[in-house]
Structures are given as structure tokens and as C-alpha cells.
Short mmCIF file of C-alpha atoms in Angstrom, two decimals:
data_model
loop_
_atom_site.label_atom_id
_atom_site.label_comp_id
_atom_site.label_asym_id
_atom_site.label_seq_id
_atom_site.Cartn_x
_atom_site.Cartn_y
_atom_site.Cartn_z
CA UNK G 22 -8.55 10.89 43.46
CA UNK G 23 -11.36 12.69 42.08
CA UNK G 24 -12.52 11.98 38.60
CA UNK G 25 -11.03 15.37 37.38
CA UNK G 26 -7.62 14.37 38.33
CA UNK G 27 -7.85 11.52 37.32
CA UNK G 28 -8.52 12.45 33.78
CA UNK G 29 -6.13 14.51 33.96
CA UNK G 30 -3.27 12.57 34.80
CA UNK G 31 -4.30 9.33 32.90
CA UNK G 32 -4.24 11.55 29.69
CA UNK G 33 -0.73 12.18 28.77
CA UNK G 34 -0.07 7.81 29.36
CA UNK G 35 -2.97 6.72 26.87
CA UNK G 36 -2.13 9.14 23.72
CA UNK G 37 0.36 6.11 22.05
CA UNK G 38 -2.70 3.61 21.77
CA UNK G 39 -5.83 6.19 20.84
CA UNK G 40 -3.43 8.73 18.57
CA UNK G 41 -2.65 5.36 16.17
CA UNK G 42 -6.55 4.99 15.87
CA UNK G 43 -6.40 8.87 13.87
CA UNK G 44 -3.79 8.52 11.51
CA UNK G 45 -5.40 5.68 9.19
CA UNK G 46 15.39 3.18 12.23
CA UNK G 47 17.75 4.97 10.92
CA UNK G 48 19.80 1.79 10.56
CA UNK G 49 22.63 4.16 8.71
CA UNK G 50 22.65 7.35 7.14
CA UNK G 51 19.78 9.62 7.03
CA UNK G 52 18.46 9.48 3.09
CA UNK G 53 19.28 12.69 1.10
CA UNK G 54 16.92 15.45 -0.30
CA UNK G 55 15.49 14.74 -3.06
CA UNK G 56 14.60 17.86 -4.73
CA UNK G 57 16.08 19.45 -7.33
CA UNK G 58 17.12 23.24 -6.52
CA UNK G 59 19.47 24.50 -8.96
CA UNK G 60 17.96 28.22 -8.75
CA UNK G 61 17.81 28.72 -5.34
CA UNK G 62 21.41 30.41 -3.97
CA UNK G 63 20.23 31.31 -0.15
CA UNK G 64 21.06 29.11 2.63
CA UNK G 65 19.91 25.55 2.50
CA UNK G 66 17.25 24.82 5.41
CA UNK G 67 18.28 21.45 6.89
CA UNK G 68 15.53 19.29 8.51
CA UNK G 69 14.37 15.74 9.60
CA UNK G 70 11.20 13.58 9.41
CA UNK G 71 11.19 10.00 10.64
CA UNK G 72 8.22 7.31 10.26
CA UNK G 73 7.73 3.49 10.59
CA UNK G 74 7.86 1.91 6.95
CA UNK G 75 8.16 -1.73 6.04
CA UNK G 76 6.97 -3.14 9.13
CA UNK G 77 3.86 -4.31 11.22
CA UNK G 78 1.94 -1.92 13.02
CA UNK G 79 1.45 1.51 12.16
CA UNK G 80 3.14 1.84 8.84
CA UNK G 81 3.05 5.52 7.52
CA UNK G 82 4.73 6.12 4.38
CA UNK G 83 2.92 8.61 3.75
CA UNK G 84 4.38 10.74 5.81
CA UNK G 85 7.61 10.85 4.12
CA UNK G 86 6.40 11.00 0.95
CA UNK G 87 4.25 13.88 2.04
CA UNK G 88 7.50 15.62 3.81
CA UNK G 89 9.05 15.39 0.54
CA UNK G 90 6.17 16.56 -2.00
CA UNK G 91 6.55 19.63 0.50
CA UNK G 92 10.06 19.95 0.04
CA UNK G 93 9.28 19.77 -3.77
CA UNK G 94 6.61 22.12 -4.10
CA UNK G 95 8.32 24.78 -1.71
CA UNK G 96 11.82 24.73 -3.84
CA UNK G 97 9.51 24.99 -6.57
CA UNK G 98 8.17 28.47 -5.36
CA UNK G 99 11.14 30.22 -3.59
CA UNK G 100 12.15 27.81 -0.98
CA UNK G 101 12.45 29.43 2.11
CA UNK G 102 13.95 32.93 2.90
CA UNK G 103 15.44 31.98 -1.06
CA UNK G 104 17.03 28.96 0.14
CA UNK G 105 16.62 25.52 -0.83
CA UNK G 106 14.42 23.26 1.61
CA UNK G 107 16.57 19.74 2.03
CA UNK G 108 14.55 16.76 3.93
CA UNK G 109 16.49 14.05 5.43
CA UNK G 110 14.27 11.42 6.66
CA UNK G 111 14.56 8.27 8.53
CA UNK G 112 12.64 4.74 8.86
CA UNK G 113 12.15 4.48 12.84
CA UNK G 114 10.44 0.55 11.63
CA UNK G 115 8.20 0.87 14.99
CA UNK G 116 10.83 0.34 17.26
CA UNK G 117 12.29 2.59 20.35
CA UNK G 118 15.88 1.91 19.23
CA UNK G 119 15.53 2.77 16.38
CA UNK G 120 13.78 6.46 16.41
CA UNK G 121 16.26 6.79 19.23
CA UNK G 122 19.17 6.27 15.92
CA UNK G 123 16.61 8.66 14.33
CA UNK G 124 17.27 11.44 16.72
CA UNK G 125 20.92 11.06 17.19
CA UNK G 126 20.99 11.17 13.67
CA UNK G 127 19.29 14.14 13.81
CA UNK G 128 21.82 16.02 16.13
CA UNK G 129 24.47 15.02 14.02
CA UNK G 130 23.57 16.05 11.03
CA UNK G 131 22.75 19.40 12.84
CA UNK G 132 19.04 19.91 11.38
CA UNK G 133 17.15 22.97 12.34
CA UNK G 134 14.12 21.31 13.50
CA UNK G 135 12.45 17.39 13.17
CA UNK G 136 9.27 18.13 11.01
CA UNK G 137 5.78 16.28 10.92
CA UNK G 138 7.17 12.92 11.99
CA UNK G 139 5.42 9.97 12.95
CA UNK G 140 6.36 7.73 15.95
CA UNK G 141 4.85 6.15 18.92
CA UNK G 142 8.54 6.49 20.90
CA UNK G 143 8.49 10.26 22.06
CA UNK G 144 9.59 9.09 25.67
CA UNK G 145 13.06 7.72 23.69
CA UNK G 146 13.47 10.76 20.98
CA UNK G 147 12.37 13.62 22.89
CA UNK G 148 15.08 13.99 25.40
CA UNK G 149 17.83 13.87 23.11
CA UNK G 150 16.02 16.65 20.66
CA UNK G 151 15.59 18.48 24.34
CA UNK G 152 19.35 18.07 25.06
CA UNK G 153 20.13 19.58 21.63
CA UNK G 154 17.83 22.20 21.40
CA UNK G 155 16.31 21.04 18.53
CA UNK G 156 12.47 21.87 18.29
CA UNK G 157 9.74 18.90 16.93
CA UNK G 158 7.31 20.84 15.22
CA UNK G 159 4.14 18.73 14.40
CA UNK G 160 4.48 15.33 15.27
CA UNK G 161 1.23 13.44 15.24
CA UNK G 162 -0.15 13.36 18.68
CA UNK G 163 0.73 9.42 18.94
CA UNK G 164 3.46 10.04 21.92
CA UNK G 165 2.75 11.22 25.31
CA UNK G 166 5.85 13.45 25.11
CA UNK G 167 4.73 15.37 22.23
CA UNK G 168 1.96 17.05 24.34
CA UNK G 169 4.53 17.73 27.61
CA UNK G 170 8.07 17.85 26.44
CA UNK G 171 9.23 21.81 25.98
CA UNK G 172 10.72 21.18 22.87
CA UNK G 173 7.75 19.59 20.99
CA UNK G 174 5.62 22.14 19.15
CA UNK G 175 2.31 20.24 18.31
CA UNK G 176 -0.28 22.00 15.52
CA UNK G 177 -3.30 19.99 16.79
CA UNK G 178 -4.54 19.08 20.27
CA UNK G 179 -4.32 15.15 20.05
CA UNK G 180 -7.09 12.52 21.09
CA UNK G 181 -7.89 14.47 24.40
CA UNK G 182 -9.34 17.60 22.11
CA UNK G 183 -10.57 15.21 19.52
CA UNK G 184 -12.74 12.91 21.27
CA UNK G 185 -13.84 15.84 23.80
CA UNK G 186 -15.29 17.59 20.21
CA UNK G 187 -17.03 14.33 19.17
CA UNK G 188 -19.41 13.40 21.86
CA UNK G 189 -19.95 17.32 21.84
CA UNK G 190 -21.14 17.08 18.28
CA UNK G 191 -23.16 13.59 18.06
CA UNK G 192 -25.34 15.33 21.03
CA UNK G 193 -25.39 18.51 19.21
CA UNK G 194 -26.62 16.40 15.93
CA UNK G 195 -29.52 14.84 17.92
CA UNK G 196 -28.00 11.96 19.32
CA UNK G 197 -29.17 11.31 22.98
CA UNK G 198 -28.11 7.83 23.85
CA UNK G 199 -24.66 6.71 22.41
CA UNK G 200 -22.57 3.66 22.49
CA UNK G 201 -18.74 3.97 22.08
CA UNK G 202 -16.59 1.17 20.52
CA UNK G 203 -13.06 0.56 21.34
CA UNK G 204 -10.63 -1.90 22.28
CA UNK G 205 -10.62 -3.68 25.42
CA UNK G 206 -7.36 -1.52 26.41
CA UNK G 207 -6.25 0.12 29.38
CA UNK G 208 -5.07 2.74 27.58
CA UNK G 209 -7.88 3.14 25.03
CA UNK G 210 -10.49 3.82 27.99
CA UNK G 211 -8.94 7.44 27.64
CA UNK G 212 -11.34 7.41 24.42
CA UNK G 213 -14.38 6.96 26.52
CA UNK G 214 -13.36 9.46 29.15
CA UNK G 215 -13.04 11.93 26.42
CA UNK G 216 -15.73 11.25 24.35
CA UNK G 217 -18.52 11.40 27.84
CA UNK G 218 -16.65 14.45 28.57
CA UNK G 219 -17.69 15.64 25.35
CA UNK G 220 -20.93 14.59 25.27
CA UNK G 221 -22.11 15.00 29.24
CA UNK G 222 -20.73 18.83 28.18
CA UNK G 223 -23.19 19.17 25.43
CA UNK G 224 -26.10 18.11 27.64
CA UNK G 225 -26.40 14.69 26.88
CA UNK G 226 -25.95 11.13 28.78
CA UNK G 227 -22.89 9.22 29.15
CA UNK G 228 -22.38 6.74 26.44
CA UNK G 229 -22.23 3.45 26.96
CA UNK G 230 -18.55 1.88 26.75
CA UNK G 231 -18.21 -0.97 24.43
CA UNK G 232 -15.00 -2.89 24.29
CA UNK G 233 -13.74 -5.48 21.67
CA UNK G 234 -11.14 -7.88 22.31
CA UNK G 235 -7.64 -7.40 20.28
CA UNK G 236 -8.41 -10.71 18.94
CA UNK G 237 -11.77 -10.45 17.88
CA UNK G 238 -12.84 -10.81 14.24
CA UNK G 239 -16.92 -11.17 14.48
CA UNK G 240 -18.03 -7.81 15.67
CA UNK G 241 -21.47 -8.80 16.15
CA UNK G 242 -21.69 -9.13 19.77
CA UNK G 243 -20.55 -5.51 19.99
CA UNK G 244 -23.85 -5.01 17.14
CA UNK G 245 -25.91 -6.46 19.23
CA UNK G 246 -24.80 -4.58 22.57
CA UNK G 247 -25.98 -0.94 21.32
CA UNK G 248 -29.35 -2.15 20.72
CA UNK G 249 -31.41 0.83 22.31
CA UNK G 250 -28.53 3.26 21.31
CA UNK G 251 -29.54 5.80 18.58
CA UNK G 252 -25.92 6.44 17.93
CA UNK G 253 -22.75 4.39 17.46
CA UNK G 254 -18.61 5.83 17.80
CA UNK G 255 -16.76 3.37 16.32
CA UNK G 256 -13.17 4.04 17.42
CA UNK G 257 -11.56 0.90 15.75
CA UNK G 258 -8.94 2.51 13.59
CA UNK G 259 -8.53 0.23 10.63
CA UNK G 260 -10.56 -2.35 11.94
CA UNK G 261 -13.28 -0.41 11.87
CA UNK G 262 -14.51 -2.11 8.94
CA UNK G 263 -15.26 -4.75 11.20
CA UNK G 264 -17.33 -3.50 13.13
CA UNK G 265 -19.08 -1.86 9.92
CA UNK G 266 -19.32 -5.34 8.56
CA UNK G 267 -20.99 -7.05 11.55
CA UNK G 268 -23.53 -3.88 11.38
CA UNK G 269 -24.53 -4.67 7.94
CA UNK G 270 -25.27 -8.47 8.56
CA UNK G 271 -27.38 -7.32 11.61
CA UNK G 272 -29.60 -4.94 9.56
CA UNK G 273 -28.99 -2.31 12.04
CA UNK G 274 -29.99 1.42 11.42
CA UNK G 275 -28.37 3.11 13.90
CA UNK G 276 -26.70 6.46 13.20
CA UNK G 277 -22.75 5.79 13.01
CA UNK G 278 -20.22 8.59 13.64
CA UNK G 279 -15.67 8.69 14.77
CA UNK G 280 -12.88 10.99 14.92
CA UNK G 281 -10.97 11.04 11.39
CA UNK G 282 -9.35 8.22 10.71
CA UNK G 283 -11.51 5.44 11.26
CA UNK G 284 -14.77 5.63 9.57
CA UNK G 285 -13.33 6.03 6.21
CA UNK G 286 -13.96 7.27 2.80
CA UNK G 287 -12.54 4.04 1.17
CA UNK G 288 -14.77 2.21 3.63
CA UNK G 289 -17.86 4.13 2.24
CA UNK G 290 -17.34 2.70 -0.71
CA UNK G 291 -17.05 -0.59 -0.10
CA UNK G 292 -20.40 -0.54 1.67
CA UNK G 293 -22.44 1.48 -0.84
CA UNK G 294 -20.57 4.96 -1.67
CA UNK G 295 -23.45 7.13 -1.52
CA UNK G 296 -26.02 4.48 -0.16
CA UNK G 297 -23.67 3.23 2.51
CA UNK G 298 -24.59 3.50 6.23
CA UNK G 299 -21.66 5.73 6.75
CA UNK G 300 -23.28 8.07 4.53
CA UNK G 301 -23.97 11.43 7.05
CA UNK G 302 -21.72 9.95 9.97
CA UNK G 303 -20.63 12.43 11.94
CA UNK G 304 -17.18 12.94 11.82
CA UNK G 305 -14.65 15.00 14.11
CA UNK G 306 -11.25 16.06 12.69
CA UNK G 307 -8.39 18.20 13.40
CA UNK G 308 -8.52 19.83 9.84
CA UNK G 309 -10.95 21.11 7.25
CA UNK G 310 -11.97 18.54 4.58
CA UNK G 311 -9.62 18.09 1.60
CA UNK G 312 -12.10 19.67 -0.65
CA UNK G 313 -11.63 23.40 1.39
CA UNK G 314 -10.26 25.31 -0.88
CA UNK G 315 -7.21 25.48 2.31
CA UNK G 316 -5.39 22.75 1.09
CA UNK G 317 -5.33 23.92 -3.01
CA UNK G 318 -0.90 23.61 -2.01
CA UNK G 319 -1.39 20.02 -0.60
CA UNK G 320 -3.35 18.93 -2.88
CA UNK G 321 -1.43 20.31 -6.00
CA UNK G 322 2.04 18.80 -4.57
CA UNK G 323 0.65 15.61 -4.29
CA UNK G 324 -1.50 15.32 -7.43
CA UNK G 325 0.01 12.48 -9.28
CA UNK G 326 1.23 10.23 -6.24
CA UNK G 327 -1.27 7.62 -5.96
CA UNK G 328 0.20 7.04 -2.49
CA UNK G 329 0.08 10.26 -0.98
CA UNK G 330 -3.48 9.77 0.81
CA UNK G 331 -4.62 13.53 1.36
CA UNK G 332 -7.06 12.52 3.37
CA UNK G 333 -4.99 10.42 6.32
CA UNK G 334 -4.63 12.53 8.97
CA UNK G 335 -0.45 11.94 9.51
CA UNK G 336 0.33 13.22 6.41
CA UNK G 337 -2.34 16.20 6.63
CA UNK G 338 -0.09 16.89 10.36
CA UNK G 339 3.00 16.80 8.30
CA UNK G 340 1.70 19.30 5.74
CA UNK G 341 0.82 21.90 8.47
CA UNK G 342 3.98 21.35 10.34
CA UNK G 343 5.81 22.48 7.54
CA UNK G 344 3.65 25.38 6.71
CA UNK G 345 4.46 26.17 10.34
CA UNK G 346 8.18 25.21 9.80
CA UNK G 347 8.28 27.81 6.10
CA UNK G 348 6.06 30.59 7.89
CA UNK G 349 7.97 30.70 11.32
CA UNK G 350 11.41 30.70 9.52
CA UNK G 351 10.19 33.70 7.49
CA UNK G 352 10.61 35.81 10.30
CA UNK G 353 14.04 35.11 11.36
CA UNK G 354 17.48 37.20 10.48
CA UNK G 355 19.26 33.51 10.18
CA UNK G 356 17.72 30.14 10.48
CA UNK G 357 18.81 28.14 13.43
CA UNK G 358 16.98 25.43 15.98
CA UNK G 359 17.59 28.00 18.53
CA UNK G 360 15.91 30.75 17.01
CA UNK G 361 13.47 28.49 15.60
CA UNK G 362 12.58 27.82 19.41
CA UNK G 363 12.68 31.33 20.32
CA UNK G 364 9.88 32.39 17.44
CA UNK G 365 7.89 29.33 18.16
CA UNK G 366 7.47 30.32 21.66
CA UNK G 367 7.24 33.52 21.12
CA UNK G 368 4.78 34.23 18.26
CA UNK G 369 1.61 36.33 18.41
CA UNK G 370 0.31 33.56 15.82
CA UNK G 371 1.42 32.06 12.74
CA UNK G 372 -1.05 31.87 9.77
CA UNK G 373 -1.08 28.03 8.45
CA UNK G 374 -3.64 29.56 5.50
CA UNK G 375 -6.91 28.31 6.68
CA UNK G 376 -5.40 24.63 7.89
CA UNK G 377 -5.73 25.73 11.35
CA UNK G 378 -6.47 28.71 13.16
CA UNK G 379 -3.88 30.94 13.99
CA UNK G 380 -0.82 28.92 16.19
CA UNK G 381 1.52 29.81 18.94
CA UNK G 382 2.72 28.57 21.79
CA UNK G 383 2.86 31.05 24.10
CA UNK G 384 2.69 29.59 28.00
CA UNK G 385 -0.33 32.29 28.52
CA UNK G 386 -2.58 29.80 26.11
CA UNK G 387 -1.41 26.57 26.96
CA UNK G 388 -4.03 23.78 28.10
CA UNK G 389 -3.44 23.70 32.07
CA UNK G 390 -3.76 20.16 32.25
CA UNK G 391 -0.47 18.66 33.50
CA UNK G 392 1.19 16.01 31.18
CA UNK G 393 -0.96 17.98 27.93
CA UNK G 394 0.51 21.76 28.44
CA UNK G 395 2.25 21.61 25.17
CA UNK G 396 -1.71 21.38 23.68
CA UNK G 397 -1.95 25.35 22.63
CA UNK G 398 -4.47 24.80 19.48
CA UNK G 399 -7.57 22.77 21.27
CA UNK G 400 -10.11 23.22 18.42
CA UNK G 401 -11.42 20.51 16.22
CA UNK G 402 -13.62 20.38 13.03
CA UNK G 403 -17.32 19.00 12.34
CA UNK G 404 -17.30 17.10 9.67
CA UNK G 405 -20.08 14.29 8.18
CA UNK G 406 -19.79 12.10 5.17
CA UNK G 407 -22.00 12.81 2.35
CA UNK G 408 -21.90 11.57 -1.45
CA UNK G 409 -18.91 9.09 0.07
CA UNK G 410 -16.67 11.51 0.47
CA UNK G 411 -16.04 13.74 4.16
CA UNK G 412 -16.93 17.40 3.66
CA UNK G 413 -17.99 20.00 6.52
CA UNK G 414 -21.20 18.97 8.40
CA UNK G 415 -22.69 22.08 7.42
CA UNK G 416 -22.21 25.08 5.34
CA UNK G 417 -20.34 27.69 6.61
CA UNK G 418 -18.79 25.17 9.52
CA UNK G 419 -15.83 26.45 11.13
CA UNK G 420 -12.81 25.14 13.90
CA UNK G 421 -14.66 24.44 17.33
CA UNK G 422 -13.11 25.39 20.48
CA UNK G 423 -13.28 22.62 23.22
CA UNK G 424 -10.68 24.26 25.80
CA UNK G 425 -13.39 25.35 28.29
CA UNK G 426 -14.81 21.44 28.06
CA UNK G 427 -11.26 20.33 28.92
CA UNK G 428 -10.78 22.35 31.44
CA UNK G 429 -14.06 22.63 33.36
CA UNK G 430 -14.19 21.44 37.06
CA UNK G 431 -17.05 19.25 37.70
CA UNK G 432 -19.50 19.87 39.99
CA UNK G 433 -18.92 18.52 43.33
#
């Protein structure tokens, strides 16, 4: 098999492990809406959102309460079509079973569409949405089944488009030999792949691929391995501090950079704010930073909820899945999952104000990678940390476009 293949078909099996680095059951009745909408006489617009709460692993609360801020702030201004927006969400607690309750729950309750969820158990869910026609719009790129299955509707173009667009921008910032951190996972080498895609794209070497046991707590080996590296990806989701940690006790000065998610504003200041070594890391996101003047709506819902994190990269998905959800319903005589489906696959584009560019997903742009042909938006953002806090890596930055990277057929 050659090493394009390969890629190719090792992509769609990896996504569960590398999309919980980016994002920083049912068990009964689906909880109510929780808006107030007193004013609004049109028809109600009936959705779902599940995510893991109260449980090890990748909790996400903040997806919810993001789903719901949403629902909130959009009764607050019209609702949709004049009707009121009405979440129903649904703890899927990390476990198959249970976002499998989740989606039955779903179908009975005969929702329109499932909305900027979280959950690592697409294989379980997806079919059963399928089977009922129901559209996921959004998700968060952590299930291989969001990026295949007909019915999912995803706004960004997962870890294959995000690690692709960093090692494209650490070689465009200078950086010409790179070590990559990540776990020592079968399914986390997709990072690397990605990432020397990215960066053998841009002109520059393959980086060297540095894995860290599951166990480990003392990074410093992994410090001491990139000696002769002038930049460092450290793809450790939360653990990242780690890593961070050892680098500090080494006295290391080597330029750090990682996809959203990982290298943290809350872990610049712990090391220094301002003076930390994370300060101008190079940073590759799916988004524009929450001070673009594109999420004003976000960040006015949520001012107030100490734990709506603006900035974690779930509930940012969540946000633009429903501005997808609002703008696509717009367009449609009566709301329905089945028209729903028909306007989502057949849209020139819908405007997400700024959050992305413009979406569809129309079969003429999807990625023609097989297990990933649901990935229709494959641009990512540039982003660096400066003053503690991640803005745009320069002024006047825009989305990036990696499809042709993806895509291109090696040489031989």
C-alpha cells in the first residue's frame, strides 16, 4: 500500500483519539428547554445535543451549557422563523450505550436535527440518526462517522485539516527542524502523518515523532529528545502542561507551537502570562480568536457563566452548528429533518457571520478522501499567543485552505 493510501484509509479510524486532544446517557427522559419564550407564537423548533458530563474522560459540559445560552440568546431575538428554539439535551457519560439511548431518544422525541454534540460513539449513534433521517449538524470531529456518515453535517474539517495546517504554518514561521509530541498510540500516529504532511508541503523536513507513554508523568525524557529541534508540537491535550513543565525545569528555549486545545491560555498563565514560553506559540485552530469581533453573539450569550469557556473548541463547534442550524432553517417553507437535509445538501453556502467561511455540503466540494468525504470546509486559522491570550498570528490573518495539501499525490 503506498503511503498515500495509506493515509488515507488510516484517517477516518484515528479521529476518536486525536479529535479529544482539540476540545480542551440518556438514562431517562431527555431534559426540557430551558428558555423562557412567552412572545414567540411560531412553531417551536425541536432539537437535541448530547455530551459526556459527570464522568472520567472527556467531560464537556460546556457544550450543553453552550447549546443552551444559544437557545437563550436566539428566543431572545426572534427565535427562529418567529418560533421558539427548545433544546433537549442528553448526558451520553462516555459510554456507547448510552449515546446509543441518546439517539433513540432523539427519534422519539421527533427532533429536527442533533446539534453541536459531543461524543466519541458516532459508529453507535449515527446509524440510527441515518435510519431516521435526522441530520447531525456540527458534532466535534471526535467520531470517525461524523466525517463519512451521509447524515452528519460537520462545520470544520477535523484533525486531518488541522494538523495538515500546523506543520504548514511552523515551516511558514521559520521553523525548519520540528519535533512532534504525542502519545505512544496507534491511533494518535495519525497526528504525525498529518502534521509531516503539513510541513513536507510547506517545504520543510519531516518532524521528528516523539511519543509519551499513557502513563508517564516526568516529561523530561521527551525534553531532552528534541534537543537539535528549533521547534516543538506538543499534541498532549490536557496534559500538555506536562510536557510544558518538564520544559521549564530543562531551561529549554525552543520555540513551542499545537492545534487549539492544548497549549492553552490558562496554561500561559501559570507559566508566566506574558513572560511564559508559550508566549508567540504558534497555534492552528478551526476558528478565529474569541477577541474577532465574529463571535460579539457568543460572547454576549455567555457573558456571566463562569463555565462557559469561549475559548474550548467543543463549545465554539456547538455555537457554529447552531448558527448553521438558525441560518439553514431560515430558508425553509416548514421546518422538518427532511428538509433540513435537503437545504444542507443543497446550499450554495450558508453565512455563519465570519465563524467560518461560507458552508455547504454539496458532493461537488467534498474532500475525496474515502472515510473523510463528509469534510466540505478544509480551512483552518493561524493563530499565536501573545500578551497570554490567543489572537491571529498576524494582522489581517484570514481562514487557510489546506484541501490541495490533503489531496496531493506524492511523487512517485
Amino acid at each position: 500500500m503506498n503511503d498515500s493510501r495509506r493515509r488515507r484509509t488510516a484517517a477516518a479510524t484515528c479521529l476518536a483519539v486525536t479529535g479529544a486532544l482539540l476540545a480542551a446517557g440518556c438514562g431517562g427522559a431527555a431534559s426540557g428547554s430551558t428558555a423562557e419564550t412567552p412572545s414567540l407564537k411560531g412553531t417551536p423548533v425541536k432539537v437535541m445535543v448530547w455530551n459526556p458530563e459527570d464522568t472520567q474522560g472527556s467531560a464537556q459540559p460546556g457544550v450543553r451549557l453552550t447549546a443552551q445560552a444559544y437557545e437563550k440568546w436566539i428566543n431572545a431575538n426572534g427565535g427562529i422563523k418567529g418560533g421558539p428554539l427548545k433544546v433537549l439535551t442528553c448526558n451520553e457519560k462516555n459510554d456507547p450505550d448510552e449515546a446509543e439511548k441518546c439517539a433513540q431518544q432523539a427519534v422519539a422525541e421527533k427532533v429536527v436535527a442533533v446539534v453541536g454534540s459531543y461524543s466519541l460513539a458516532g459508529d453507535r449513534y449515527m446509524p440510527i440518526l441515518q435510519k431516521a433521517g435526522i441530520p447531525y449538524i456540527g458534532g466535534t470531529g471526535v467520531s470517525a462517522a461524523e466525517f463519512s456518515n451521509p447524515l452528519s453535517f460537520p462545520v470544520n474539517g477535523g484533525t486531518p485539516v488541522v494538523f495538515a495546517a500546523h506543520g504548514r504554518q511552523l515551516v511558514q514561521d521559520g521553523c525548519k527542524k520540528i519535533s512532534g509530541v504525542r502519545y505512544d498510540l496507534a491511533a494518535a500516529a495519525i497526528v504525525s502523518q498529518f502534521l509531516t504532511l503539513g510541513a513536507v508541503s510547506a517545504g520543510g523536513a519531516p518532524p521528528k515523532d516523539l511519543k509519551v507513554p499513557l502513563t508517564a508523568t516526568d516529561l523530561a525524557p521527551q525534553v531532552a529528545a528534541t534537543k537539535g529541534s528549533d521547534c516543538v508540537s506538543v499534541i498532549l491535550g490536557t496534559a500538555s502542561g506536562l510536557f510544558v513543565k518538564s520544559y521549564l525545569q530543562s531551561g529549554a528555549k525552543t520555540k513551542l507551537g499545537s492545534v487549539v486545545g492544548n497549549l492553552t491560555p490558562q496554561l500561559a498563565a501559570s507559566t508566566g502570562g506574558s513572560g511564559s514560553p508559550l508566549e508567540g506559540a504558534a497555534i492552528t485552530g478551526y476558528f478565529p480568536p474569541t477577541s474577532d469581533p465574529a463571535w460579539k453573539d457568543f460572547l454576549a450569550a455567555a457573558k456571566g457563566d463562569k463555565d462557559i469557556d469561549v475559548s474550548n473548541g467543543a463549545n465554539e463547534t456547538t455555537w457554529v452548528a447552531f448558527k448553521v442550524l438558525t441560518e439553514a432553517a431560515k430558508k425553509l417553507p416548514s421546518i422538518s429533518a427532511k428538509t433540513l437535509v435537503q437545504e444542507l445538501n443543497t446550499t450554495s453556502g450558508i453565512d455563519t457571520g465570519g465563524l467560518t467561511p461560507a458552508l455547504n455540503w454539496k458532493a461537488s466540494t467534498a474532500l475525496p478522501i474515502k472515510g473523510l468525504n463528509r469534510i466540505h470546509n478544509t480551512t483552518a486559522t493561524e493563530l499565536t499567543i501573545r500578551n497570554g491570550q490567543i489572537e491571529w498570528a498576524k494582522a489581517g490573518s484570514t481562514f487557510v485552505d489546506v484541501r490541495k495539501v490533503l489531496t496531493a499525490v506524492p511523487a512517485g
